[in-house]
Coordinates of C-alpha atoms in Angstrom, one line a residue:
M125 CA 0.2 -0.5 0.0
S126 CA 1.4 3.7 -0.7
E127 CA 2.2 5.7 2.0
M128 CA -0.4 8.1 3.5
I129 CA 0.4 11.2 2.7
T130 CA -1.3 15.1 3.4
T131 CA -4.0 16.7 1.4
E132 CA -1.8 19.8 1.2
Q133 CA 1.1 17.4 0.2
R134 CA -0.8 15.2 -3.0
E135 CA -0.4 16.2 -6.4
P136 CA -3.9 14.8 -8.0
I137 CA -2.8 11.2 -9.1
R138 CA -2.0 11.7 -13.4
F139 CA -3.8 9.4 -15.9
L140 CA -3.8 7.9 -19.0
L141 CA -6.2 7.1 -21.4
V142 CA -5.7 4.1 -23.6
G143 CA -8.7 4.3 -26.7
V144 CA -11.4 7.5 -26.6
G145 CA -14.6 5.6 -27.7
P146 CA -18.3 5.3 -27.1
H147 CA -18.0 3.8 -23.9
A148 CA -14.5 6.3 -22.5
K149 CA -16.6 9.0 -23.9
R150 CA -19.5 8.1 -21.8
I151 CA -18.3 6.2 -18.6
Y152 CA -14.2 7.3 -18.0
I153 CA -14.0 11.0 -18.9
P154 CA -17.0 12.1 -17.2
H155 CA -15.6 10.6 -13.9
L156 CA -12.2 11.4 -14.4
K157 CA -13.4 15.2 -14.6
A158 CA -15.2 14.8 -11.6
L159 CA -12.4 13.2 -9.8
E160 CA -10.1 16.7 -11.0
A161 CA -12.7 19.0 -9.5
E162 CA -11.7 17.3 -6.3
G163 CA -8.5 18.1 -6.8
R164 CA -8.0 14.2 -6.6
A165 CA -7.1 13.1 -10.2
K166 CA -6.1 14.9 -13.6
L167 CA -6.6 13.1 -17.0
V168 CA -2.9 14.3 -18.8
C169 CA -3.2 12.8 -22.4
A170 CA -5.6 10.2 -24.9
I171 CA -4.5 7.9 -27.1
D172 CA -5.8 6.8 -30.1
V173 CA -4.8 5.3 -33.5
E174 CA -3.9 7.7 -36.0
P175 CA -7.2 7.0 -38.8
N176 CA -9.4 8.7 -35.8
S177 CA -7.4 11.8 -35.1
A178 CA -9.2 14.1 -36.3
A179 CA -12.4 12.7 -35.0
I180 CA -10.6 13.0 -31.7
T181 CA -9.1 15.6 -31.8
E182 CA -13.1 18.0 -32.5
Y183 CA -13.8 15.6 -29.9
R184 CA -11.2 16.9 -27.4
D185 CA -11.6 20.3 -28.3
R186 CA -15.2 20.9 -27.7
V187 CA -15.6 18.6 -24.5
F188 CA -12.0 18.4 -22.4
P189 CA -10.2 21.3 -24.3
G190 CA -6.0 21.7 -23.1
L191 CA -6.0 17.3 -22.9
E192 CA -3.1 15.8 -24.9
L193 CA -4.0 13.7 -27.4
F194 CA -1.3 11.7 -29.0
F195 CA -2.1 8.8 -32.0
V196 CA -0.2 5.7 -32.6
P197 CA -0.6 3.5 -36.2
M198 CA -3.2 0.8 -36.3
F199 CA -1.6 -2.8 -35.1
K200 CA -3.1 -6.4 -34.4
G201 CA -1.2 -8.9 -32.3
E202 CA 1.8 -7.6 -30.2
M203 CA 2.8 -4.0 -29.8
P204 CA 4.9 -2.9 -32.3
G205 CA 8.3 -2.3 -30.7
A206 CA 8.5 1.1 -32.1
V207 CA 5.0 1.9 -30.5
A208 CA 6.2 0.6 -27.3
S209 CA 9.3 2.7 -27.4
Q210 CA 6.9 6.3 -27.9
L211 CA 4.7 5.1 -25.2
N212 CA 6.9 4.6 -22.5
K213 CA 8.7 8.3 -23.4
L214 CA 5.0 9.2 -23.1
T215 CA 4.7 8.1 -19.8
V216 CA 8.2 9.2 -18.5
Q217 CA 8.1 12.9 -19.8
L218 CA 4.1 13.1 -18.7
R219 CA 4.7 11.1 -15.3
I220 CA 1.9 9.1 -15.7
S221 CA 0.5 6.9 -12.5
C222 CA -2.7 4.8 -13.7
V223 CA -3.1 3.7 -17.4
V224 CA -6.8 3.4 -18.6
I225 CA -7.3 0.6 -21.0
S226 CA -10.8 0.9 -23.1
T227 CA -9.6 0.0 -26.4
E228 CA -11.5 -2.5 -28.8
P229 CA -11.0 -5.8 -26.6
L230 CA -8.5 -7.3 -29.1
A231 CA -5.6 -4.9 -28.4
H232 CA -6.3 -5.4 -24.6
K233 CA -3.5 -7.8 -24.0
A234 CA -0.8 -5.8 -26.3
Y235 CA -1.6 -2.7 -24.2
G236 CA -2.4 -4.9 -20.8
L237 CA 1.5 -6.3 -20.8
W238 CA 2.7 -2.7 -21.8
A239 CA 1.5 -1.0 -19.1
I240 CA 2.5 -3.9 -16.5
S241 CA 6.5 -4.0 -18.3
Q242 CA 6.4 -0.4 -17.4
G243 CA 5.5 -0.8 -13.7
L244 CA 2.9 1.4 -14.1
N245 CA -1.1 1.1 -12.7
A246 CA -3.8 -0.2 -14.8
I247 CA -7.3 -0.2 -15.0
M248 CA -8.9 -2.4 -18.2
D249 CA -11.7 -3.0 -19.7
K250 CA -13.7 -5.8 -19.4
P251 CA -13.3 -8.8 -21.5
I252 CA -9.9 -10.0 -20.4
T253 CA -9.7 -10.4 -23.8
T254 CA -11.1 -12.0 -26.8
R255 CA -9.6 -13.6 -29.9
E256 CA -10.7 -13.0 -33.4
G257 CA -12.5 -16.3 -34.4
V258 CA -13.3 -18.0 -31.4
T259 CA -16.9 -19.5 -32.6
T260 CA -15.2 -21.5 -35.4
N261 CA -11.4 -21.7 -34.2
I262 CA -10.3 -24.6 -31.2
A263 CA -6.9 -22.3 -30.7
Q264 CA -8.5 -19.1 -30.6
A265 CA -11.0 -20.4 -28.5
Y266 CA -8.2 -21.7 -26.0
G267 CA -6.1 -18.2 -26.6
I268 CA -8.8 -16.4 -24.3
A269 CA -7.5 -18.5 -21.2
K270 CA -3.7 -18.0 -22.1
D271 CA -4.2 -14.3 -23.1
Y272 CA -5.3 -14.5 -19.2
D273 CA -2.6 -16.5 -17.8
D274 CA 0.4 -14.4 -19.0
L275 CA -1.3 -11.0 -18.1
R276 CA -1.4 -13.2 -14.9
S277 CA 2.7 -14.2 -14.7
A278 CA 3.5 -11.0 -16.1
Y279 CA 1.8 -9.4 -13.4
L280 CA 2.7 -11.1 -10.6
E281 CA 6.1 -11.1 -11.9
L282 CA 6.0 -6.9 -11.6
Q283 CA 4.9 -7.2 -7.8
R284 CA 7.8 -9.1 -6.8
R285 CA 9.5 -5.6 -7.3
R286 CA 6.8 -3.4 -6.5
E287 CA 3.1 -3.1 -5.7
T288 CA 0.3 -2.2 -8.0
F289 CA -2.7 -2.5 -9.1
F290 CA -4.2 -4.2 -12.6
L291 CA -7.8 -3.5 -11.9
I292 CA -10.4 -5.4 -14.2
T293 CA -14.1 -2.9 -15.0
S294 CA -16.2 -5.7 -13.9
H295 CA -18.3 -2.5 -12.4
R296 CA -21.1 -5.5 -10.9
R297 CA -18.7 -5.2 -8.5
Y298 CA -18.8 -2.4 -7.6
H299 CA -22.7 -2.2 -7.4
P300 CA -24.2 -1.8 -3.9
G301 CA -27.1 -4.5 -5.1
M302 CA -24.8 -7.2 -5.6
Y303 CA -22.4 -6.6 -2.6
C304 CA -25.3 -6.8 -0.6
T305 CA -26.3 -10.3 -2.5
F306 CA -22.3 -11.3 -1.5
E307 CA -23.1 -10.0 2.0
M308 CA -27.0 -12.6 2.2
L309 CA -24.6 -15.4 0.9
K310 CA -21.8 -15.1 3.2
E311 CA -24.4 -14.4 6.1
I312 CA -25.9 -17.7 5.1
T313 CA -23.0 -20.3 5.3
D314 CA -22.0 -18.3 8.5
K315 CA -25.3 -19.7 10.4
S316 CA -26.2 -22.6 8.3
G317 CA -23.0 -23.8 7.0
C318 CA -24.9 -24.3 3.0
P319 CA -23.4 -22.5 0.5
V320 CA -24.3 -21.5 -2.8
T321 CA -26.3 -24.2 -4.4
N322 CA -28.2 -23.0 -7.6
I323 CA -27.2 -19.8 -10.2
I324 CA -29.6 -18.7 -12.9
S325 CA -28.7 -15.4 -14.1
T326 CA -29.9 -13.9 -17.3
H327 CA -29.0 -10.5 -19.4
C328 CA -30.8 -9.1 -22.0
D329 CA -29.9 -6.1 -24.1
G330 CA -32.1 -6.0 -26.9
M331 CA -29.0 -5.0 -29.1
W332 CA -31.0 -5.4 -32.9
R333 CA -28.4 -5.6 -35.4
L334 CA -29.5 -5.9 -38.7
P335 CA -28.1 -8.2 -41.3
T336 CA -25.9 -5.9 -43.1
E337 CA -25.0 -4.2 -39.7
I338 CA -24.0 -7.8 -38.3
V339 CA -21.4 -8.4 -41.8
D340 CA -20.1 -4.8 -41.8
Q341 CA -20.5 -2.5 -38.5
R342 CA -17.3 -2.6 -36.7
Y343 CA -18.5 -1.2 -33.1
H344 CA -19.2 -4.7 -30.4
A345 CA -18.9 -6.0 -33.7
F346 CA -20.0 -10.0 -34.3
N347 CA -17.6 -10.2 -38.0
T348 CA -14.5 -10.4 -35.9
G349 CA -16.0 -14.3 -35.1
Y350 CA -17.5 -13.2 -31.8
G351 CA -20.8 -11.6 -29.8
K352 CA -22.3 -11.8 -27.1
V353 CA -20.2 -13.7 -24.6
S354 CA -17.5 -11.5 -25.8
H355 CA -19.4 -8.2 -25.5
S356 CA -21.3 -8.5 -22.4
G357 CA -21.6 -12.1 -21.0
Y358 CA -18.2 -11.4 -18.8
H359 CA -19.8 -9.2 -16.4
F360 CA -22.0 -12.6 -15.9
L361 CA -19.8 -14.8 -15.7
D362 CA -18.0 -13.0 -13.2
M363 CA -20.9 -12.7 -11.6
V364 CA -21.2 -16.6 -10.7
Y365 CA -17.8 -16.9 -9.6
R366 CA -18.4 -13.7 -7.1
F367 CA -21.8 -15.9 -6.2
V368 CA -20.5 -19.1 -5.5
K369 CA -17.3 -17.8 -3.8
A370 CA -19.4 -15.7 -1.5
G371 CA -20.8 -18.9 -0.1
W372 CA -17.8 -21.0 -0.1
T373 CA -15.4 -22.1 3.0
A374 CA -11.9 -24.4 2.7
E375 CA -14.5 -27.7 3.5
K376 CA -17.0 -26.7 0.4
K377 CA -15.5 -25.4 -2.2
P378 CA -15.4 -26.6 -5.9
D379 CA -11.9 -28.4 -7.2
R380 CA -13.2 -27.8 -10.8
I381 CA -15.6 -26.8 -12.8
E382 CA -17.9 -28.4 -16.4
V383 CA -19.2 -26.1 -18.9
V384 CA -21.5 -26.7 -21.8
S385 CA -22.6 -24.1 -24.0
S386 CA -25.2 -23.8 -27.2
F387 CA -25.2 -20.5 -29.2
V388 CA -27.9 -18.6 -31.6
M389 CA -25.7 -17.8 -34.8
P390 CA -26.6 -14.9 -37.4
N391 CA -27.6 -17.7 -39.7
G392 CA -29.8 -18.8 -37.1
F393 CA -31.5 -16.1 -36.2
K394 CA -31.7 -15.4 -40.1
K395 CA -34.3 -18.5 -39.8
C396 CA -36.5 -16.6 -37.1
F397 CA -36.4 -13.2 -38.6
G398 CA -35.7 -13.7 -42.7
Y399 CA -36.0 -10.7 -45.7
D400 CA -39.8 -11.0 -46.3
D401 CA -40.2 -10.5 -42.1
Y402 CA -37.9 -7.4 -42.5
M403 CA -39.7 -6.1 -45.2
R404 CA -43.1 -6.6 -43.8
V405 CA -42.0 -5.3 -40.7
F406 CA -40.1 -2.1 -42.3
G407 CA -42.0 -1.7 -45.2
A408 CA -40.4 -2.7 -48.6
E409 CA -38.7 0.2 -49.8
N410 CA -37.3 1.4 -45.9
Y411 CA -35.6 -2.0 -46.1
S412 CA -34.2 -2.6 -49.5
N413 CA -32.8 0.1 -50.1
S414 CA -30.4 0.0 -47.0
C415 CA -30.0 -3.9 -47.5
K416 CA -26.6 -4.6 -49.2
Y417 CA -26.5 -8.0 -49.3
T418 CA -29.0 -11.3 -50.7
D419 CA -29.7 -13.7 -48.5
E420 CA -27.5 -16.2 -50.2
E421 CA -24.7 -14.0 -49.4
L422 CA -25.5 -13.2 -46.2
E423 CA -25.4 -17.3 -45.1
Q424 CA -21.9 -17.6 -46.2
L425 CA -20.6 -13.8 -44.5
M426 CA -22.5 -14.2 -41.6
V427 CA -21.2 -18.0 -41.1
A428 CA -18.3 -16.4 -39.8
C429 CA -19.7 -14.6 -37.1
G430 CA -19.8 -14.1 -33.6
E431 CA -22.5 -15.4 -31.6
I432 CA -26.3 -13.2 -30.9
D433 CA -27.2 -15.3 -27.3
A434 CA -25.3 -17.8 -25.7
A435 CA -26.8 -20.5 -23.0
L436 CA -24.7 -21.8 -20.6
Q437 CA -24.8 -24.7 -17.7
I438 CA -22.1 -24.2 -15.6
S439 CA -21.6 -27.5 -12.9
F440 CA -19.2 -26.1 -10.4
I441 CA -18.2 -30.1 -8.8
K442 CA -16.3 -30.9 -5.4
D443 CA -15.1 -34.5 -5.2
N444 CA -17.0 -36.2 -8.6
Q445 CA -20.6 -34.7 -7.4
P446 CA -22.3 -31.3 -8.5
I447 CA -22.8 -29.1 -5.6
T448 CA -23.8 -25.8 -7.2
L449 CA -26.0 -25.6 -11.1
A450 CA -25.6 -22.6 -12.6
Q451 CA -27.7 -21.7 -15.8
V452 CA -26.5 -18.5 -17.5
N453 CA -28.9 -17.0 -20.5
L454 CA -26.6 -14.5 -22.5
Q455 CA -28.5 -12.3 -25.1
H456 CA -29.0 -9.7 -27.6
N457 CA -32.3 -10.8 -29.1
G458 CA -34.8 -9.9 -26.6
F459 CA -37.0 -6.5 -25.9
T460 CA -35.7 -3.8 -27.3
R461 CA -37.0 0.0 -28.7
R462 CA -35.7 0.1 -31.9
S463 CA -37.8 1.0 -34.6
W464 CA -36.0 2.2 -37.7
V465 CA -34.2 0.8 -39.8
K466 CA -30.7 3.5 -40.5
P467 CA -28.6 3.5 -37.1
G468 CA -27.9 6.9 -35.6
P469 CA -24.1 8.0 -34.5
D470 CA -24.4 7.3 -31.1
L471 CA -23.8 2.9 -31.3
Y472 CA -23.6 2.6 -27.4
K473 CA -26.5 3.4 -26.2
G474 CA -28.5 5.4 -29.4
I475 CA -29.5 2.2 -30.8
G476 CA -32.8 1.1 -28.6
R477 CA -30.9 -1.5 -26.3
V478 CA -32.8 -2.3 -23.0
K479 CA -31.6 -3.6 -20.0
H480 CA -33.2 -6.9 -18.2
E481 CA -31.3 -8.4 -16.0
F482 CA -31.9 -11.2 -13.2
H483 CA -30.3 -13.6 -11.1
E484 CA -31.7 -15.9 -8.8
I485 CA -28.8 -17.7 -6.5
K486 CA -30.2 -20.4 -3.8
S487 CA -28.3 -21.6 -0.3
G488 CA -30.7 -24.3 -0.3
P489 CA -33.0 -24.7 1.5
F490 CA -32.2 -21.2 3.9
Q491 CA -32.7 -18.8 1.4
T492 CA -33.4 -17.4 -2.1
V493 CA -31.7 -13.6 -3.2
V494 CA -33.8 -12.5 -6.5
I495 CA -31.7 -9.7 -7.9
D496 CA -34.0 -8.1 -10.9
S497 CA -33.2 -4.6 -12.9
R498 CA -35.7 -4.1 -16.5
Q499 CA -36.1 -1.0 -18.2
A500 CA -38.6 0.1 -20.4
N501 CA -37.0 3.5 -22.3
D502 CA -33.6 2.7 -24.5
K503 CA -32.9 6.9 -24.1
H504 CA -31.7 6.7 -20.6
D505 CA -29.9 10.3 -20.4
R506 CA -33.6 12.1 -21.3
S507 CA -36.2 9.4 -20.4
K508 CA -38.6 11.1 -17.5
P509 CA -39.1 10.1 -14.2
S510 CA -35.9 8.5 -13.6
T511 CA -37.2 6.8 -10.7
A512 CA -36.8 2.8 -9.1
K513 CA -40.3 1.5 -10.5
I514 CA -39.5 -1.2 -12.7
G515 CA -39.5 -0.1 -16.6
T516 CA -37.7 3.1 -15.2
D517 CA -34.3 4.3 -15.7
N518 CA -32.9 2.9 -12.1
H519 CA -35.5 0.1 -11.7
F520 CA -33.1 -2.6 -9.4
E521 CA -34.7 -4.4 -6.7
V522 CA -33.0 -7.3 -4.4
H523 CA -35.7 -9.5 -2.3
V524 CA -34.4 -12.2 -0.1
F525 CA -36.3 -15.1 1.0
R526 CA -35.3 -16.5 4.1
N527 CA -36.0 -19.7 5.9
C528 CA -37.5 -17.2 9.0
D529 CA -38.4 -19.9 11.6
L530 CA -35.5 -21.8 11.4
L531 CA -33.0 -19.0 11.4
G532 CA -34.8 -17.5 14.4
E533 CA -35.3 -14.4 12.0
K534 CA -38.8 -12.1 12.1
E535 CA -39.9 -12.3 8.7
P536 CA -39.8 -14.4 5.5
L537 CA -39.3 -12.3 3.1
T538 CA -37.1 -8.7 2.7
T539 CA -37.0 -6.6 -0.1
Y540 CA -34.2 -3.4 -1.2
S541 CA -35.2 -0.9 -3.3
V542 CA -32.1 1.4 -4.8
A543 CA -33.4 3.7 -2.1
D544 CA -32.3 1.5 0.5
L545 CA -29.5 0.1 -1.1
D546 CA -27.9 4.0 -0.9
R547 CA -29.0 4.8 3.1
R548 CA -27.0 0.7 3.4
Y549 CA -24.0 1.2 2.1
D550 CA -23.8 5.3 2.3
A551 CA -24.1 5.6 -1.5
Q552 CA -24.4 8.9 -3.5
L553 CA -24.7 8.0 -6.9
P554 CA -27.4 10.5 -8.6
G555 CA -28.6 10.0 -12.0
I556 CA -28.5 6.8 -13.3
Y557 CA -27.2 4.1 -10.9
S558 CA -25.9 1.7 -13.4
E559 CA -24.3 4.4 -15.1
N560 CA -22.9 5.7 -11.7
V561 CA -21.9 2.8 -10.2
K562 CA -19.1 2.2 -13.1
R563 CA -17.4 5.2 -11.4
G564 CA -16.5 3.1 -8.5
I565 CA -13.7 1.3 -9.9
L566 CA -11.6 4.9 -10.7
W567 CA -12.8 5.8 -6.8
E568 CA -10.7 2.5 -5.7
A569 CA -7.7 3.3 -7.7
V570 CA -7.5 6.8 -6.2
D571 CA -8.2 5.6 -2.6
F572 CA -5.3 3.3 -3.4
I573 CA -2.6 5.5 -4.7
E574 CA -3.7 7.9 -2.1
G575 CA -2.9 5.1 0.3
K576 CA -6.1 4.6 1.7
K577 CA -7.1 1.1 0.6
R578 CA -5.0 -2.3 1.1
M579 CA -4.5 -4.3 -2.1
E580 CA -6.7 -7.1 -0.4
E581 CA -9.4 -4.6 -0.6
L582 CA -9.5 -3.9 -4.1
S583 CA -12.5 -5.4 -5.2
S584 CA -11.3 -6.9 -8.8
N585 CA -7.7 -7.1 -9.1
L586 CA -6.2 -9.5 -12.1
D587 CA -5.6 -12.0 -9.9
D588 CA -9.0 -13.0 -8.9
H589 CA -10.9 -13.1 -12.6
S590 CA -8.8 -16.5 -12.9
V591 CA -12.1 -18.0 -13.0
P592 CA -14.5 -15.9 -14.8
A593 CA -11.7 -15.2 -17.4
H594 CA -10.9 -19.6 -18.0
L595 CA -15.2 -19.9 -17.7
M596 CA -15.0 -18.0 -21.5
S597 CA -12.4 -19.3 -22.9
A598 CA -14.3 -22.7 -22.1
V599 CA -17.5 -21.3 -23.4
Y600 CA -16.1 -20.8 -26.4
V601 CA -14.1 -24.2 -26.7
S602 CA -17.3 -26.1 -25.9
H603 CA -18.8 -24.4 -28.9
V604 CA -16.5 -25.4 -31.2
R605 CA -16.8 -28.9 -30.5
R606 CA -20.2 -29.5 -30.3
I607 CA -20.3 -27.8 -33.7
A608 CA -17.5 -30.5 -34.7
G609 CA -19.7 -33.3 -33.2
V610 CA -17.5 -34.3 -29.9
N611 CA -18.3 -34.5 -26.6
P612 CA -18.7 -30.4 -25.5
I613 CA -18.3 -30.7 -21.9
V614 CA -15.0 -28.7 -20.8
T615 CA -13.1 -29.4 -17.8
I616 CA -11.8 -26.3 -15.5
D617 CA -10.1 -27.9 -12.7
L618 CA -9.4 -25.1 -9.6
S619 CA -6.1 -24.5 -7.0
Y620 CA -7.0 -22.2 -4.0
S621 CA -4.4 -19.7 -2.0
P622 CA -4.1 -21.2 1.6
K623 CA -6.2 -18.6 3.3
I624 CA -9.8 -19.4 2.1
G625 CA -13.2 -17.8 3.4
P626 CA -16.5 -16.0 2.0
N627 CA -14.8 -13.1 0.2
E628 CA -11.1 -14.4 1.1
G629 CA -8.5 -16.0 -1.2
T630 CA -8.6 -16.4 -5.0
A631 CA -8.9 -19.7 -7.1
S632 CA -6.7 -20.4 -10.2
A633 CA -8.4 -22.0 -12.8
S634 CA -6.9 -24.3 -15.4
I635 CA -8.9 -25.5 -18.8
R636 CA -8.2 -29.6 -18.7
P637 CA -7.4 -31.1 -22.3
I638 CA -9.8 -33.7 -22.8
L639 CA -9.0 -36.8 -25.0
E640 CA -11.3 -35.6 -28.1
F641 CA -12.5 -39.4 -29.2
P642 CA -11.3 -41.9 -26.7
P643 CA -11.8 -45.7 -28.5
D644 CA -13.0 -47.3 -25.1
P645 CA -15.8 -45.4 -23.3
S646 CA -14.2 -47.7 -19.9
T647 CA -11.0 -45.0 -20.2
A648 CA -10.4 -42.9 -17.8
F649 CA -12.1 -40.2 -19.9
S650 CA -15.4 -41.6 -19.4
E651 CA -14.8 -40.7 -15.3
R652 CA -17.9 -38.1 -16.1
M653 CA -20.0 -40.0 -18.7
P654 CA -19.7 -41.4 -21.5
P655 CA -19.0 -40.1 -25.2
S656 CA -22.0 -38.6 -27.0
P657 CA -23.3 -41.1 -29.8
V658 CA -21.7 -41.4 -32.7
P659 CA -24.1 -40.2 -35.3
T660 CA -24.7 -42.3 -38.6
E661 CA -25.9 -40.0 -40.2
P662 CA -23.2 -37.1 -42.3
R663 CA -23.6 -33.8 -40.4
D664 CA -23.5 -30.8 -43.4
K665 CA -20.5 -28.4 -43.4
V666 CA -19.1 -29.1 -39.8
P667 CA -15.4 -29.0 -41.4
S668 CA -16.8 -25.2 -42.8
E669 CA -17.8 -24.2 -39.8
I670 CA -14.4 -25.5 -37.9
G671 CA -12.8 -23.3 -40.1
G672 CA -14.7 -20.0 -40.8
G673 CA -14.8 -20.6 -44.4
T674 CA -17.6 -20.9 -46.7
G675 CA -16.6 -24.3 -48.1
N676 CA -19.1 -27.3 -49.2
G677 CA -18.0 -29.0 -46.6
N678 CA -16.6 -32.0 -48.4
H679 CA -13.6 -34.1 -47.0
K680 CA -10.6 -34.5 -49.0
N681 CA -10.9 -35.0 -52.5
G682 CA -14.2 -32.5 -52.3
N683 CA -16.8 -35.3 -53.1
E684 CA -17.4 -37.8 -49.8
M685 CA -18.9 -35.9 -46.9
H686 CA -16.8 -36.4 -44.0
T687 CA -19.0 -37.6 -41.5
T688 CA -18.7 -38.2 -37.7
S689 CA -18.4 -42.5 -38.7
E690 CA -15.8 -42.2 -40.8
A691 CA -14.0 -39.9 -38.2
S692 CA -13.1 -42.2 -36.0
T693 CA -9.7 -42.8 -36.6
E694 CA -7.1 -40.9 -34.1
E695 CA -5.8 -39.1 -37.5
D696 CA -9.1 -37.9 -38.4
Y697 CA -10.3 -36.6 -34.8
A698 CA -6.7 -34.7 -34.5
D699 CA -7.3 -33.3 -38.2
T700 CA -10.3 -32.6 -37.0
I701 CA -10.5 -30.4 -34.2
G702 CA -6.2 -29.8 -33.5
A703 CA -3.5 -32.6 -33.6
K704 CA -1.1 -31.4 -30.2
S705 CA -5.0 -31.4 -28.0
F706 CA -5.5 -34.6 -29.4
Y707 CA -2.3 -36.0 -29.1
L708 CA -1.7 -34.8 -25.5
D709 CA -4.7 -36.3 -24.7
K710 CA -3.8 -39.7 -25.5
K711 CA -1.0 -39.9 -24.6
E712 CA -1.6 -39.2 -20.8
N713 CA -4.6 -41.5 -21.2
D714 CA -2.7 -44.7 -22.6
A715 CA -0.2 -44.3 -19.7
G716 CA -3.0 -44.6 -17.3
L717 CA -3.0 -41.3 -15.9
A718 CA -5.7 -40.7 -13.9
T719 CA -8.2 -37.9 -14.6
T720 CA -8.5 -36.3 -10.8
T721 CA -5.1 -35.1 -11.1
A722 CA -4.5 -32.0 -8.4
A723 CA -5.2 -28.3 -10.1
S724 CA -1.2 -27.6 -8.8
D725 CA -0.1 -30.4 -10.6
I726 CA -1.4 -29.2 -14.1
K727 CA 0.5 -26.9 -16.5
P728 CA -2.2 -25.1 -18.8
S729 CA -1.9 -26.5 -22.5
Y730 CA -3.3 -24.7 -25.3
P731 CA -3.2 -26.1 -29.2
S732 CA -1.9 -22.9 -30.9
E733 CA -2.4 -22.2 -34.3
G734 CA 0.7 -23.8 -35.6
N735 CA -1.2 -27.1 -34.3
I736 CA -4.4 -27.2 -35.8
N737 CA -3.6 -29.3 -39.0
Q738 CA -2.7 -28.3 -42.4
D739 CA -3.9 -30.4 -44.5
A740 CA -7.3 -28.6 -43.2
E741 CA -6.3 -25.1 -43.1
E742 CA -5.5 -25.7 -47.0
R743 CA -9.1 -27.3 -47.6
Y744 CA -11.3 -25.0 -46.4
E745 CA -10.5 -21.5 -47.4
L746 CA -11.1 -18.9 -44.2
P747 CA -12.9 -15.4 -45.5
P748 CA -10.2 -12.3 -45.4
V749 CA -10.5 -10.0 -42.3
S750 CA -9.8 -6.2 -42.9
P751 CA -7.8 -4.9 -39.9
A752 CA -10.3 -3.6 -37.3
P753 CA -9.7 0.3 -35.0
M754 CA -7.8 -1.1 -32.2
M755 CA -9.3 1.4 -29.8
L756 CA -12.9 1.2 -30.1
P757 CA -14.7 -0.3 -26.7

């Protein structure tokens, strides 16, 4: 923890913002200006990519005069050495204490590793990272877990030399309604000994993208091969982890997790609502003028696009027995206020998005906590009145049902409104409640640097995100395995820091390598369940879906369909999924290794693009992906 200094001695903490997109303009910049008015912080510089220089300069002159701007060339993957050198000099020259990374998620890792290399404190948007093509490429899906592990390893190495924070903007960790729920779960565990046993979480934002927008639009894009899980889904994977963590004890905590996912893809939604339906709803002339592609073209272009909706089954397991079941429903497709064809300039909140969020958390026979937040308006800055009633901008309620007679309490039901939560936690959040909660991470960062908060008190530091980051990776791995026709169950092993309690200690996750197609159901792979039945009918376009290409899915010579019954040899399954993953698992299985190896003994193993069978890559051509701006959140 930093040494405490007096108000008279304190200089405002100097912030660098990386990425001046819609999210930063709506959240970080206004809250940093508020901190500057308090004399606690100062945003001294913002970075964006060179193609955005004119628009960002105009915005700066209008909203934040005097803010220094710095523009870098667009890049993909690792940060170029020349860019890193320029940024190193900039941070020294401007005496930067904290970097806020608010870029396109594909650039998170590059900027995160750079910030760590310079010994800087950092705040980074969720998700921690994502990858292009995670819905079709097994190596990219595993890569999300690898990205987290690389960042965590670099961060922990830095902590040996100096203490810094690396906060992840999972803003529900700062929401009074959520930490009220964490307290209720902990209280029941303390009273009864019962952990959390069941979770249902649903989030729908009503972000209705029309078909041309799914293919072309770059903000919260689908055309880079990821969708809802990467857009906002990380928040809810994180909340599932935090709900479970709030109720675990040293004796009652999971040792592994199993994940199964199912996605609605753009081509699936097109079967629900197609060209003729759009023409009928919006009018033939209005819609046809905005639709650039035929149905046939859309079907081909959407193959490589990301998911619209996701349904996830997550089982937390101890000693081979599930102890907590979680169902997570992540949806773009739902109630919206969009009634127009042409999108306006505000692609963040000005496109008809309406939030509906629901959580139900059970602690055995002792307690059920229900969180409900539902809006009916999309223009949140202008819709009036802004009350806490259902349908209004600030609707948020927590209902706590308890076995009061057994627990020695007075009432079976207690309800907390926004006003109750404000009084309970002395919160002062004017305006749109959910938007102002997002300032919490900046206040926490400033408190830490000022010496008012200890490392163990931080709500969302990087080292406590291992489980949700690996959950996100496993969700995509499960989907790719499902479309390949193999067992979609993905196992995550857990290990723990020595100190474990309802709100203490951290869990470390590692995705377990899985044998793709065991030759004998009696092998160790069948410890949890036998492999899925092998279908006897050909599966259309499976290889094409795996590669993200637009081919016809024919096998080898282009004339014979590749079926699962034909893919029963080791070579075929290694060819379909990835050689490294398959043969690593086979080697361990043939050696008779038990599948219950302690988590601490397991080292992460990730397929790499170089290990995906080259023959498959040559057969199924991937559509070209143009470089995406790295700065938009």
